[in-house]
Coordinates of C-alpha atoms in Angstrom, one line a residue:
Chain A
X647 CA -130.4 114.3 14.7
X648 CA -133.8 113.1 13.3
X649 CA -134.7 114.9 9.8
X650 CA -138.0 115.4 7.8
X651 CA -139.2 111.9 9.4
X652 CA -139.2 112.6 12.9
X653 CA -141.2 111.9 16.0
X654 CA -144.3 113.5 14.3
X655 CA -144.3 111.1 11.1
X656 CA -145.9 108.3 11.3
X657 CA -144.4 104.6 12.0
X658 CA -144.6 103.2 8.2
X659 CA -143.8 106.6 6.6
X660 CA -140.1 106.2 9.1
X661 CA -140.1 102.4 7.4
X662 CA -140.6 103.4 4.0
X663 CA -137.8 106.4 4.4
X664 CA -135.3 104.3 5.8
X665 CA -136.2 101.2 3.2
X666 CA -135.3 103.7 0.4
X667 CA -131.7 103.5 1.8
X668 CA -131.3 100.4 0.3
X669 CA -131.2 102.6 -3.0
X670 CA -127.8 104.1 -3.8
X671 CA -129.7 107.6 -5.0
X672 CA -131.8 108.1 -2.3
X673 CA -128.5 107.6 0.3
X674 CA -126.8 110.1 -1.5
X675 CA -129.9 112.6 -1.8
X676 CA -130.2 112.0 2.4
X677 CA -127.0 111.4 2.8
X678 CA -128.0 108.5 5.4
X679 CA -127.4 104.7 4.9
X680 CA -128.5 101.5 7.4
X681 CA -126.2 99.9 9.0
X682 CA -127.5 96.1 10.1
X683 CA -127.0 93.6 12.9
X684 CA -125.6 94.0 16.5
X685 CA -122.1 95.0 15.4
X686 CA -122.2 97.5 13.2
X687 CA -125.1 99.2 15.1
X688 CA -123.4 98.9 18.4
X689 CA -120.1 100.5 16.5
X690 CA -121.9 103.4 15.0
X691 CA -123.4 104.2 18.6
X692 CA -119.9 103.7 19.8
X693 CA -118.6 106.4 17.0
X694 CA -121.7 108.8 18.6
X695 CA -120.5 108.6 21.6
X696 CA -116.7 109.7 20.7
X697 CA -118.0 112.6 18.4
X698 CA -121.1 115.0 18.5
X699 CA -123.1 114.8 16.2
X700 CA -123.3 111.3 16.7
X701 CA -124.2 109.7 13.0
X702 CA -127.3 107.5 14.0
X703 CA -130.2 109.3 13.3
X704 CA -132.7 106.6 14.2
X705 CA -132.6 102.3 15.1
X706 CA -135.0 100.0 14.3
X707 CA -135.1 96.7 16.5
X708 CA -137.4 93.5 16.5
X709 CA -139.0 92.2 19.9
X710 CA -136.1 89.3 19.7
X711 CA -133.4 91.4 19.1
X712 CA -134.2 93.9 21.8
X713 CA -134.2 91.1 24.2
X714 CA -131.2 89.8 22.6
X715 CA -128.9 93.3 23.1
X716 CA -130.3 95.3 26.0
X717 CA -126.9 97.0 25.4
X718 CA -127.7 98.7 22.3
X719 CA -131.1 99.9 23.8
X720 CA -129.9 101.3 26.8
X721 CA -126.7 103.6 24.5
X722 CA -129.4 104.3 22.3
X723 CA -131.4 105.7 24.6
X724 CA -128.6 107.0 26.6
X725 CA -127.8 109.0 23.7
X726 CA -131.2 110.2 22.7
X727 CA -131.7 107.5 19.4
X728 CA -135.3 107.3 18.9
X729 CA -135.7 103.2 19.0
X730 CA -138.6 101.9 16.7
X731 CA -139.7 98.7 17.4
X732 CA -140.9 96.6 14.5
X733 CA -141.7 93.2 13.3
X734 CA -140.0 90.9 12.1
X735 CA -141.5 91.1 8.8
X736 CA -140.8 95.2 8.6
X737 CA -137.4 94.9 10.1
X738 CA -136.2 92.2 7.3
X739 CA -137.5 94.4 4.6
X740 CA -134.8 96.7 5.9
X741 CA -132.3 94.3 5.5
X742 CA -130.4 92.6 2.3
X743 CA -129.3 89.4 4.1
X744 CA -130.8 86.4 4.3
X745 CA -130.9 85.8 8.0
X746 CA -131.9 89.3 9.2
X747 CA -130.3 90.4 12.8
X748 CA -133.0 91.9 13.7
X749 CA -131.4 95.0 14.5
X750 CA -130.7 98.2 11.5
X751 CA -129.6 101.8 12.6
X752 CA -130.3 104.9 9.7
X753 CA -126.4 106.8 9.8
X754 CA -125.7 110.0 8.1
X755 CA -122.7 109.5 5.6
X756 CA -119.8 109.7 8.1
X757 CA -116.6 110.9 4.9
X758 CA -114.9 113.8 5.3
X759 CA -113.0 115.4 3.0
X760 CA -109.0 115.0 2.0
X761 CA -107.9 118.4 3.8
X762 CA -109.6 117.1 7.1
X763 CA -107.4 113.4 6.9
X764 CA -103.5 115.2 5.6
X765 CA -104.6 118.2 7.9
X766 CA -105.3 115.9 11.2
X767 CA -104.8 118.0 14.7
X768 CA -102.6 115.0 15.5
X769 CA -100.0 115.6 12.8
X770 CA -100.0 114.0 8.9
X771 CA -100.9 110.9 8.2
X772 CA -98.8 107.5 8.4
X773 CA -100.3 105.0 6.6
X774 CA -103.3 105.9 4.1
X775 CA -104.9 103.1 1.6
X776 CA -106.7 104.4 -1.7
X777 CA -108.4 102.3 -3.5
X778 CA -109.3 103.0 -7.1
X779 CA -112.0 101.9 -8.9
X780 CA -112.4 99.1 -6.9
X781 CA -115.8 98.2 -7.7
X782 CA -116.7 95.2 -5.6
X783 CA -118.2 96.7 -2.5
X784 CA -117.3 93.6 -0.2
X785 CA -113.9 94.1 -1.3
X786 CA -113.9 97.5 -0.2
X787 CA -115.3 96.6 3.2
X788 CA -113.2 93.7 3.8
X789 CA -109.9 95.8 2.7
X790 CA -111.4 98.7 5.2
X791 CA -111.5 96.1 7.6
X792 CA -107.8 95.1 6.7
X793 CA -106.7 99.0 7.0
X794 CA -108.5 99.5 10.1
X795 CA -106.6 96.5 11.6
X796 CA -103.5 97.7 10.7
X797 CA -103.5 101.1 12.0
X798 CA -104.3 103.1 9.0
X799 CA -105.0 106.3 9.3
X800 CA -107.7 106.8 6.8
X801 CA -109.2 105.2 3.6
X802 CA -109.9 106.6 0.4
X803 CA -112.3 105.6 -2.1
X804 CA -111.4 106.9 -5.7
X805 CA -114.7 108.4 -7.4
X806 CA -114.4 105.4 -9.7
X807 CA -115.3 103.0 -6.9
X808 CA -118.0 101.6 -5.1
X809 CA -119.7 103.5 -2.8
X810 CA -118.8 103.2 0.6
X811 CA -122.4 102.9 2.5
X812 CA -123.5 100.1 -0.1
X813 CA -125.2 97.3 2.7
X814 CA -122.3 94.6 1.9
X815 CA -119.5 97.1 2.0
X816 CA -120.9 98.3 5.4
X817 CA -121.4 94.4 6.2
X818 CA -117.7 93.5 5.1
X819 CA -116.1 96.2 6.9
X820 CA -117.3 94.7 10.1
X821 CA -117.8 98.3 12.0
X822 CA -114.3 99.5 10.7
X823 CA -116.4 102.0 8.4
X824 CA -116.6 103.6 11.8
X825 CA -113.4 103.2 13.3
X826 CA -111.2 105.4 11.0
X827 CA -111.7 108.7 8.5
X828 CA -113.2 107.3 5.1
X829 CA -112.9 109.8 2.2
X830 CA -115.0 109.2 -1.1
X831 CA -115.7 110.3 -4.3
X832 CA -112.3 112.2 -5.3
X833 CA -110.1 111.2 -8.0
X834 CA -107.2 109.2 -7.7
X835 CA -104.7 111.8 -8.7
X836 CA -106.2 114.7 -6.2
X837 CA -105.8 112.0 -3.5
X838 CA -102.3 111.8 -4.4
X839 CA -101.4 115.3 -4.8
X840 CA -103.0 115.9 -1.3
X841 CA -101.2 112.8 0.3
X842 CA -98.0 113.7 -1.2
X843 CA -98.4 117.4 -0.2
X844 CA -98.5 115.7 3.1
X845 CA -95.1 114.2 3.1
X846 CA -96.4 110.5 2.4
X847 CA -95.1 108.7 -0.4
X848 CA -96.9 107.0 -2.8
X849 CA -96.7 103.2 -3.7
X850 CA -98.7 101.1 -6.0
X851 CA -99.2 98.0 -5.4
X852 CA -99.6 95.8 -8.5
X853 CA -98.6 91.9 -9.4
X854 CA -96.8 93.7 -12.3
X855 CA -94.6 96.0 -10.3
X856 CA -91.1 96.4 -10.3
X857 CA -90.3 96.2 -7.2
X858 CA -90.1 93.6 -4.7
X859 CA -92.2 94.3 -1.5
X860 CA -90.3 92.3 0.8
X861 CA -86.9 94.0 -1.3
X862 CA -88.6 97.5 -0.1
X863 CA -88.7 96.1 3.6
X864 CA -84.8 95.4 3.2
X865 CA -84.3 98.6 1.9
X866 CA -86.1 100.4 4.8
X867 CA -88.5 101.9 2.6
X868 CA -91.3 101.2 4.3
X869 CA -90.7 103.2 7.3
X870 CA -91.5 106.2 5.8
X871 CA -94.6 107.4 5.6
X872 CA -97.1 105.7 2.8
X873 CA -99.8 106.0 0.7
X874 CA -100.6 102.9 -1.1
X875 CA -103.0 102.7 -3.9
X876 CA -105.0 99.5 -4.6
X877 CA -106.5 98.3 -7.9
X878 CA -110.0 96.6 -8.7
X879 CA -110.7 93.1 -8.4
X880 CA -108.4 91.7 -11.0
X881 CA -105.7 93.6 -8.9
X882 CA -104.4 95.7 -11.9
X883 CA -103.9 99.3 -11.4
X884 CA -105.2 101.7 -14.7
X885 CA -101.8 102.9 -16.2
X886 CA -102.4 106.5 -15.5
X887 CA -103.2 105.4 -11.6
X888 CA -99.6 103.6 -11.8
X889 CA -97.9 106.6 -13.2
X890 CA -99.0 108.9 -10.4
X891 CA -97.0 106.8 -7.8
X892 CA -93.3 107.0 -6.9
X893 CA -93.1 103.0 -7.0
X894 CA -95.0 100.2 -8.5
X895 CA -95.0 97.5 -5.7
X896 CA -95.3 93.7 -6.2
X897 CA -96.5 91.1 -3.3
X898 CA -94.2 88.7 -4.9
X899 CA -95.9 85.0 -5.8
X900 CA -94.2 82.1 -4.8
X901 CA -96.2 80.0 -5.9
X902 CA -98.2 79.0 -9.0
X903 CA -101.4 81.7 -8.0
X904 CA -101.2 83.9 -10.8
X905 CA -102.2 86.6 -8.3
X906 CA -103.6 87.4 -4.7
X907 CA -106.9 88.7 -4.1
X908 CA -107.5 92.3 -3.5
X909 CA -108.3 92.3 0.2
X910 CA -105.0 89.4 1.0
X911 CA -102.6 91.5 -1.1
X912 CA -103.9 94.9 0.8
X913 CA -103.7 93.3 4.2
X914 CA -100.0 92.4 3.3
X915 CA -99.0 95.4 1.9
X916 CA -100.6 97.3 4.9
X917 CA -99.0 95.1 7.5
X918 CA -95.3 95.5 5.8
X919 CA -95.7 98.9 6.8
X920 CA -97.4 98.8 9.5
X921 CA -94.7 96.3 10.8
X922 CA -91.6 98.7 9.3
X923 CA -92.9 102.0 10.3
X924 CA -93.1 100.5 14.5
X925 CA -89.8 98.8 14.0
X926 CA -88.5 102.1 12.6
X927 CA -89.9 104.4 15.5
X928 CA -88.2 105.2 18.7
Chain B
X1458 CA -110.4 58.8 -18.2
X1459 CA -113.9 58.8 -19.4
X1460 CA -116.1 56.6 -17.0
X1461 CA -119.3 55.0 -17.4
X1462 CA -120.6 57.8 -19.5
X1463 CA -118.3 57.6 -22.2
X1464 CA -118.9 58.3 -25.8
X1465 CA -121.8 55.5 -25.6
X1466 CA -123.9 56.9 -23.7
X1467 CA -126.4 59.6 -24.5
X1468 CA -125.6 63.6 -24.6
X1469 CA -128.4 64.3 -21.7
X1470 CA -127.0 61.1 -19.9
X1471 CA -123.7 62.9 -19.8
X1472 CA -125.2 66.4 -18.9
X1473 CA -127.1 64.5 -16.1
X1474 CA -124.3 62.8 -14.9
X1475 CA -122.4 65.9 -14.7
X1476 CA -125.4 67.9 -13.3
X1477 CA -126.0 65.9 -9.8
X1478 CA -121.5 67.0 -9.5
X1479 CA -123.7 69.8 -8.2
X1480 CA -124.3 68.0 -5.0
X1481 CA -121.7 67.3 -2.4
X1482 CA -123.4 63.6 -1.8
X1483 CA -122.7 63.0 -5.8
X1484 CA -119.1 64.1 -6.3
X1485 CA -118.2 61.6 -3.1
X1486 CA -120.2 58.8 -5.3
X1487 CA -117.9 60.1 -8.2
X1488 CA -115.0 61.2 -7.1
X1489 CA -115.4 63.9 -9.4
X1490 CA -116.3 67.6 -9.1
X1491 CA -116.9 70.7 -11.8
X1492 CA -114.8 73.5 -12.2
X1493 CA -116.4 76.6 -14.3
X1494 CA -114.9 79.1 -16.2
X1495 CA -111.8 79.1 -18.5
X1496 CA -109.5 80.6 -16.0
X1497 CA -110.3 77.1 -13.9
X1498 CA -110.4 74.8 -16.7
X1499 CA -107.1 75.9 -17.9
X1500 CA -105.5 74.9 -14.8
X1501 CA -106.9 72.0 -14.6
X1502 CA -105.8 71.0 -18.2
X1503 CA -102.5 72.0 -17.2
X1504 CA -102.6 69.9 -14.2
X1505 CA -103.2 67.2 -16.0
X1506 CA -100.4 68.4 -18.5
X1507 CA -98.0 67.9 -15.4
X1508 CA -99.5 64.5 -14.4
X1509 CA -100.9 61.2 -14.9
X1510 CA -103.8 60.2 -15.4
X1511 CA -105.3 63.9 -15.9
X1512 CA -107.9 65.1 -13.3
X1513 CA -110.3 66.3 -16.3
X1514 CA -112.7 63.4 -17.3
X1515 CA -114.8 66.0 -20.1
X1516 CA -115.1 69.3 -20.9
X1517 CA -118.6 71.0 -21.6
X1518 CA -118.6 74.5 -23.9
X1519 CA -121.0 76.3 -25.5
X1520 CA -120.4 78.0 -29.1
X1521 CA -120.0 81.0 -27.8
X1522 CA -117.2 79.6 -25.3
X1523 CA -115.5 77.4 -27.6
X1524 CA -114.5 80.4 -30.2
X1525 CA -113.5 82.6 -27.3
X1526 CA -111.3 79.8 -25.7
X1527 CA -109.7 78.2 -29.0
X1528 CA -107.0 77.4 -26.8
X1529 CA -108.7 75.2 -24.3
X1530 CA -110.5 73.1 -27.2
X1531 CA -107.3 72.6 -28.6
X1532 CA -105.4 71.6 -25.6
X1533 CA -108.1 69.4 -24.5
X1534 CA -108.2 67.6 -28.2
X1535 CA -104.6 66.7 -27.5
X1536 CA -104.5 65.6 -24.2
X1537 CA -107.6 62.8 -25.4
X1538 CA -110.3 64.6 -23.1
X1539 CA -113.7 64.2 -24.4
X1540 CA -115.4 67.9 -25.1
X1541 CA -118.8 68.1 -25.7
X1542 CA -120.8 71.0 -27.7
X1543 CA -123.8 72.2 -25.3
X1544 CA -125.9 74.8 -25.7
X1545 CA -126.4 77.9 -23.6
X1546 CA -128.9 76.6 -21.6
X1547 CA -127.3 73.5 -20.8
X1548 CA -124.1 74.7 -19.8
X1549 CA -125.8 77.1 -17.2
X1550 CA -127.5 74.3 -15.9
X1551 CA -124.2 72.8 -14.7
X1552 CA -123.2 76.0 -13.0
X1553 CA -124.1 77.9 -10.2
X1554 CA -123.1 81.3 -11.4
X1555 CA -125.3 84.2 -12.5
X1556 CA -123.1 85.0 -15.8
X1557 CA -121.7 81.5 -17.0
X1558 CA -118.5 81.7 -18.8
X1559 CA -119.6 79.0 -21.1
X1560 CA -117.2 76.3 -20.2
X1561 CA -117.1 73.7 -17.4
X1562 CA -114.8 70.7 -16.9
X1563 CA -116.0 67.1 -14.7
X1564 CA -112.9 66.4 -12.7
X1565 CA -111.5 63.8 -10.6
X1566 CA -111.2 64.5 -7.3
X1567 CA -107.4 65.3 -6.7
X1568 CA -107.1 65.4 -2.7
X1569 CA -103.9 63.1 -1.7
X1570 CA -103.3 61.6 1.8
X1571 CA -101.0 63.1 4.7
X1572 CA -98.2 60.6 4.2
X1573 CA -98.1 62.4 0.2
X1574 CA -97.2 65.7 1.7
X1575 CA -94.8 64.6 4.5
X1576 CA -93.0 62.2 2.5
X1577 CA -93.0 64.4 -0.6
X1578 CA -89.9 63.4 -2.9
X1579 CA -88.6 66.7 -2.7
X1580 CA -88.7 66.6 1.1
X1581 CA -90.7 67.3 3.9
X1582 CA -93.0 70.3 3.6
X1583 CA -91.7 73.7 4.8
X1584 CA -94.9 75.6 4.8
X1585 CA -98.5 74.3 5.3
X1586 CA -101.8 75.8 6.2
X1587 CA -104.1 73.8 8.0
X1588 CA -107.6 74.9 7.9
X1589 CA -109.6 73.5 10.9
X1590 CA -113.9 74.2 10.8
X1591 CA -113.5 76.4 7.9
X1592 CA -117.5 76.5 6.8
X1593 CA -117.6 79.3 4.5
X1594 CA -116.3 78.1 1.0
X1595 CA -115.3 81.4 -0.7
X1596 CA -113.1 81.9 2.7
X1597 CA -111.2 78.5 2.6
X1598 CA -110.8 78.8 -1.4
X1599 CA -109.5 82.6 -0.7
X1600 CA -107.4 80.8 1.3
X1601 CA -105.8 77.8 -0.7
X1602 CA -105.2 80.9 -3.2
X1603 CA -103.4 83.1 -0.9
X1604 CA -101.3 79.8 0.3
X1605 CA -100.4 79.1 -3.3
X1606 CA -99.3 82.4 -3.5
X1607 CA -96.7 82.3 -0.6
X1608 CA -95.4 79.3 -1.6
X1609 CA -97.1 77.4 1.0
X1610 CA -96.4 73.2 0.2
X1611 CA -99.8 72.0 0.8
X1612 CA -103.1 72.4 2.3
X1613 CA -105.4 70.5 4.8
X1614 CA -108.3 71.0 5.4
X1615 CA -109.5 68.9 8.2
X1616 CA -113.2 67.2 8.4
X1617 CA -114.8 69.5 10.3
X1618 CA -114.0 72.3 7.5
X1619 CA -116.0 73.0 3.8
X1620 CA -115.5 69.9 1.2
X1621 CA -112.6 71.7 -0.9
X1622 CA -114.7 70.8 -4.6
X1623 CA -117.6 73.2 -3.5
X1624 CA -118.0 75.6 -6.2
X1625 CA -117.7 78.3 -4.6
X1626 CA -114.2 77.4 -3.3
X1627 CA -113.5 75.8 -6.6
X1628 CA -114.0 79.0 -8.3
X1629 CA -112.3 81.0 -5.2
X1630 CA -109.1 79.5 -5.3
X1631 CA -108.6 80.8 -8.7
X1632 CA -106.9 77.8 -10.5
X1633 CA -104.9 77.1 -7.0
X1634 CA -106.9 74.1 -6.2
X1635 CA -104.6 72.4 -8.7
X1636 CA -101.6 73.9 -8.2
X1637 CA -100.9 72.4 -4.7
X1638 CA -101.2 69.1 -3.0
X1639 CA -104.5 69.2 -0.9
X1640 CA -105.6 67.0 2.2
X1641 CA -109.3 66.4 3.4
X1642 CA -111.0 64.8 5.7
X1643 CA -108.4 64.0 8.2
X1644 CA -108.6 65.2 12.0
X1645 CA -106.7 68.4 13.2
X1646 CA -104.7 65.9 15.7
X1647 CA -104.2 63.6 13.1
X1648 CA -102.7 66.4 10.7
X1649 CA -100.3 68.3 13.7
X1650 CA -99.3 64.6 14.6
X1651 CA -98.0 63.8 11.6
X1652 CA -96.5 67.6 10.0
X1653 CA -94.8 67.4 13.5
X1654 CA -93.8 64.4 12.9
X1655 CA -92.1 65.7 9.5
X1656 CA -90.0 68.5 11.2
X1657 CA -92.6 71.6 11.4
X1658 CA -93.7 73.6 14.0
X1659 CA -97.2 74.1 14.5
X1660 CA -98.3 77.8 15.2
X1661 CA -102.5 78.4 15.6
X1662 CA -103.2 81.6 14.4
X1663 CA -105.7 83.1 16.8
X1664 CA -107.1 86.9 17.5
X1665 CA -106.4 86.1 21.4
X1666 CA -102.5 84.0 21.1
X1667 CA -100.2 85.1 23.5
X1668 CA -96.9 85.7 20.9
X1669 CA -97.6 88.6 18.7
X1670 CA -96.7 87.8 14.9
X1671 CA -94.2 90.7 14.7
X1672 CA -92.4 89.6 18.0
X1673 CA -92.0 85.9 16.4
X1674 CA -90.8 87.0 13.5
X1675 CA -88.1 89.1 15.3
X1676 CA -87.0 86.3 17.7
X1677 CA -86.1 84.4 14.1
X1678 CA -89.2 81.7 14.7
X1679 CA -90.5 81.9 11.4
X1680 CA -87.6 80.7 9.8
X1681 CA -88.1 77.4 10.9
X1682 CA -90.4 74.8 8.9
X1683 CA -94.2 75.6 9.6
X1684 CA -97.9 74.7 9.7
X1685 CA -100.3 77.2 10.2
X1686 CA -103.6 76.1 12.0
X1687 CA -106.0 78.5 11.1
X1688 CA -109.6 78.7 12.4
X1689 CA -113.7 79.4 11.6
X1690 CA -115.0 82.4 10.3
X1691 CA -115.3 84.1 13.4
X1692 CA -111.4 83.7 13.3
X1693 CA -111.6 81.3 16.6
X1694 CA -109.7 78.2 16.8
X1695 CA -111.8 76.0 19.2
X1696 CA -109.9 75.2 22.8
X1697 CA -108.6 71.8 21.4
X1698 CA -106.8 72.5 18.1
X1699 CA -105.1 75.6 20.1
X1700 CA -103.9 73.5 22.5
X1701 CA -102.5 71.2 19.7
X1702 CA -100.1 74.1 18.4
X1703 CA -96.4 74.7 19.8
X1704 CA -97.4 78.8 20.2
X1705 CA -100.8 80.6 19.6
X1706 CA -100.0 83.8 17.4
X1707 CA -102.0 86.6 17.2
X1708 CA -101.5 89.5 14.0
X1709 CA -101.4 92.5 16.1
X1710 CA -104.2 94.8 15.6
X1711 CA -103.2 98.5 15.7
X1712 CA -106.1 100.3 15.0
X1713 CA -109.7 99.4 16.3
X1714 CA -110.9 96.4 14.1
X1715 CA -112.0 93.6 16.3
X1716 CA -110.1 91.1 14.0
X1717 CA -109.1 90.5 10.4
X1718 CA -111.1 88.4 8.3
X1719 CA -109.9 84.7 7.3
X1720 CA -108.1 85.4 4.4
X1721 CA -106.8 88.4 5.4
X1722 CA -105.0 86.8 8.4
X1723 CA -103.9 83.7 6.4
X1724 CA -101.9 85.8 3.7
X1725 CA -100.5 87.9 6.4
X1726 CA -99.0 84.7 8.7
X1727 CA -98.3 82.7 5.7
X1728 CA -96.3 85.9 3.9
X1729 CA -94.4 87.0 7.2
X1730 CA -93.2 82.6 7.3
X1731 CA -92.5 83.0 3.6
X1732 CA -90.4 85.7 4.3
X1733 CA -88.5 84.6 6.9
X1734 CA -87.8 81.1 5.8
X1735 CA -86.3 82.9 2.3
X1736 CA -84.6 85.7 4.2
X1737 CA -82.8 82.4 6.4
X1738 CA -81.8 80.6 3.8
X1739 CA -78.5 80.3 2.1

């Protein structure tokens, strides 16, 4: 799957295409981003290997590192990846983090659209989170992470949020951007209409809701197939986001906190399902 | 509770004073630490509200701050704390935050021994997380935030984790930091010895435990009083602090994330006790 900087190109003109991934514009005008260090490149040539075509287009790989992860240089080149080996200097300019891994794959944008997640060959989805306008992107990796764990069945990413391929929501996610259909760049309330056209319903979740979350357990509620939608970073939900759902959920505070984080009060709310919808099943 | 710089000493003595707080090797020589913003500095004029002596020693603000935050000038005036007018410059000099919020307090360290939390007035402790090797700040003040939250009774850190009056774990735990009695510095032995000791069962939360959380909850072993040991970053408790606990429980993973992340794991055990301990109780 290489593009316009193919075998033929030379080595810095690959370098300098990839580099300008770190650039939110030029991902979206190549629709390719890098994914860095062992684990999220061994996870995208993981995802190639389930699916043709596989989404990493190229890997670049210091001397240390390749020593480091045979592994990822034998699937690579199982799979046809051209490798690049670079210096250390080349490879870190590559990278955002301070201690470079030595290792950065170039991915093609791996979303799919809503009709491919509530129109699934294995049947409608069970557990979907949306997250609108959350704007911090490790927030959004760590809460992909979170979904991923749990067994979602996809993630959405509201047109008002961060993107998805940003270097420290990719980081954050820890490979799950990989693992499970990630939809971006819709609105909140198309996402709903198509999620609720799929027979899930739609919960909130917000410190100001109504209703209890573990009173919704009692009540069996959460067996049934959910959509929950997640707020920004100061965990409130924009009022016309609240109104599209069918309940405005609260992960209720015991303590003094005035509120959880984004990525603890997603991983509860996604295991409560999680947790109901098994108990529920035959 | 002014110390040695009191009103008699100069203004850059103070700002000095308060700037080496920076420095984990200072606040031990103090005893003191700095909390940033108005969010923390409210709490911890309230916590001093709620106790005495008061944890705040002074408050610095900037202009800018002090007509924003009328309320925290005013409730610092009564309680006798010293605030002092800086300007811009010199308040982000005692912070380590790219946009400073104009306001920082110099507080006394408020850690309290083992014996506090097990022979608490009220009674022994019902819920408590213990975090053992926690290195990354912003995890283990996610974390004293998230056990706030669920009500939890205290939190330990033991001495292999991050010194609890970091900034970054200051400013993580959202205000929680004074909210709820907090232990450092003791050994993960000496902590299970004694919250055993007290009535509580110890459960390690680990990736690879042998009781899945679910499961426990079902067999009605959440109910019962609890500490939580919970591990490093890489969500690995070493060999001998598992082998301290009563059961090593996993949070089952149903999709294809390797783990959770810290926090994420923490609000999900500490809720699912939470819940079961209300749910048993008359």
């Amino acid at each position: 799957m290489c593009t316009g900087h193919g075998p033929s190109s030379s080595h810095s003109s690959r370098v300098t295409a990839a580099r300008r991934l770190l650039k939110r514009s030029f991902r979206e005008a190549d629709r390719a981003f890098l994914a860095e260090g062992p684990q999220a490149v061994r996870e995208a040539l993981a995802a190639g290997a389930a699916r043709a075509p596989s989404p990493v287009r190229e890997v670049f790989v210091t001397a240390d590192a390749g020593r480091r992860h045979p592994d990822l240089l034998a699937t690579a080149g199982a799979a046809g990846v051209p490798v690049h080996h670079v210096s250390d200097s080349v490879l870190a300019a590559l990278t955002q983090t301070v201690t470079p891994q030595g290792v950065v794959a170039v991915c093609s944008f791996l979303d799919v659209s809503l009709e491919t997640v509530t129109a699934a060959p294995g049947g409608p989805p069970r557990l979907v989170a949306v997250l609108a306008q959350v704007r911090d992107p490790g927030n959004a990796g760590t809460v992909l992470r979170a979904a991923d764990a749990a067994g979602a069945d996809a993630v959405v990413l509201t047109s008002a949020s961060v993107d998805p391929y940003n270097g420290k929501c990719v980081r954050a996610s820890a490979g799950s951007l990989f693992h499970l259909p990630v939809v971006s760049g819709v609105s909140a309330a198309d996402a709903v209409t198509a999620l609720r056209a799929a027979g899930l319903q739609v919960l909130a979740a917000d410190g100001a809701g109504d209703t209890d979350l573990d009173d919704a357990t009692d009540a069996g509620r959460l067996a049934a197939p959910t959509a929950w939608l997640f707020g920004n970073e100061a965990w409130g939900l924009p009022a016309e986001v609240r109104a599209l759902a069918d309940a405005v959920v609260r992960v209720p505070i015991h303590g003094r906190a005035e509120s959880l984080n984004l990525a603890a009060a997603a991983a509860v709310c996604l295991y409560a399902s999680a947790r109901a919808q098994r108990r529920a099943s035959p």
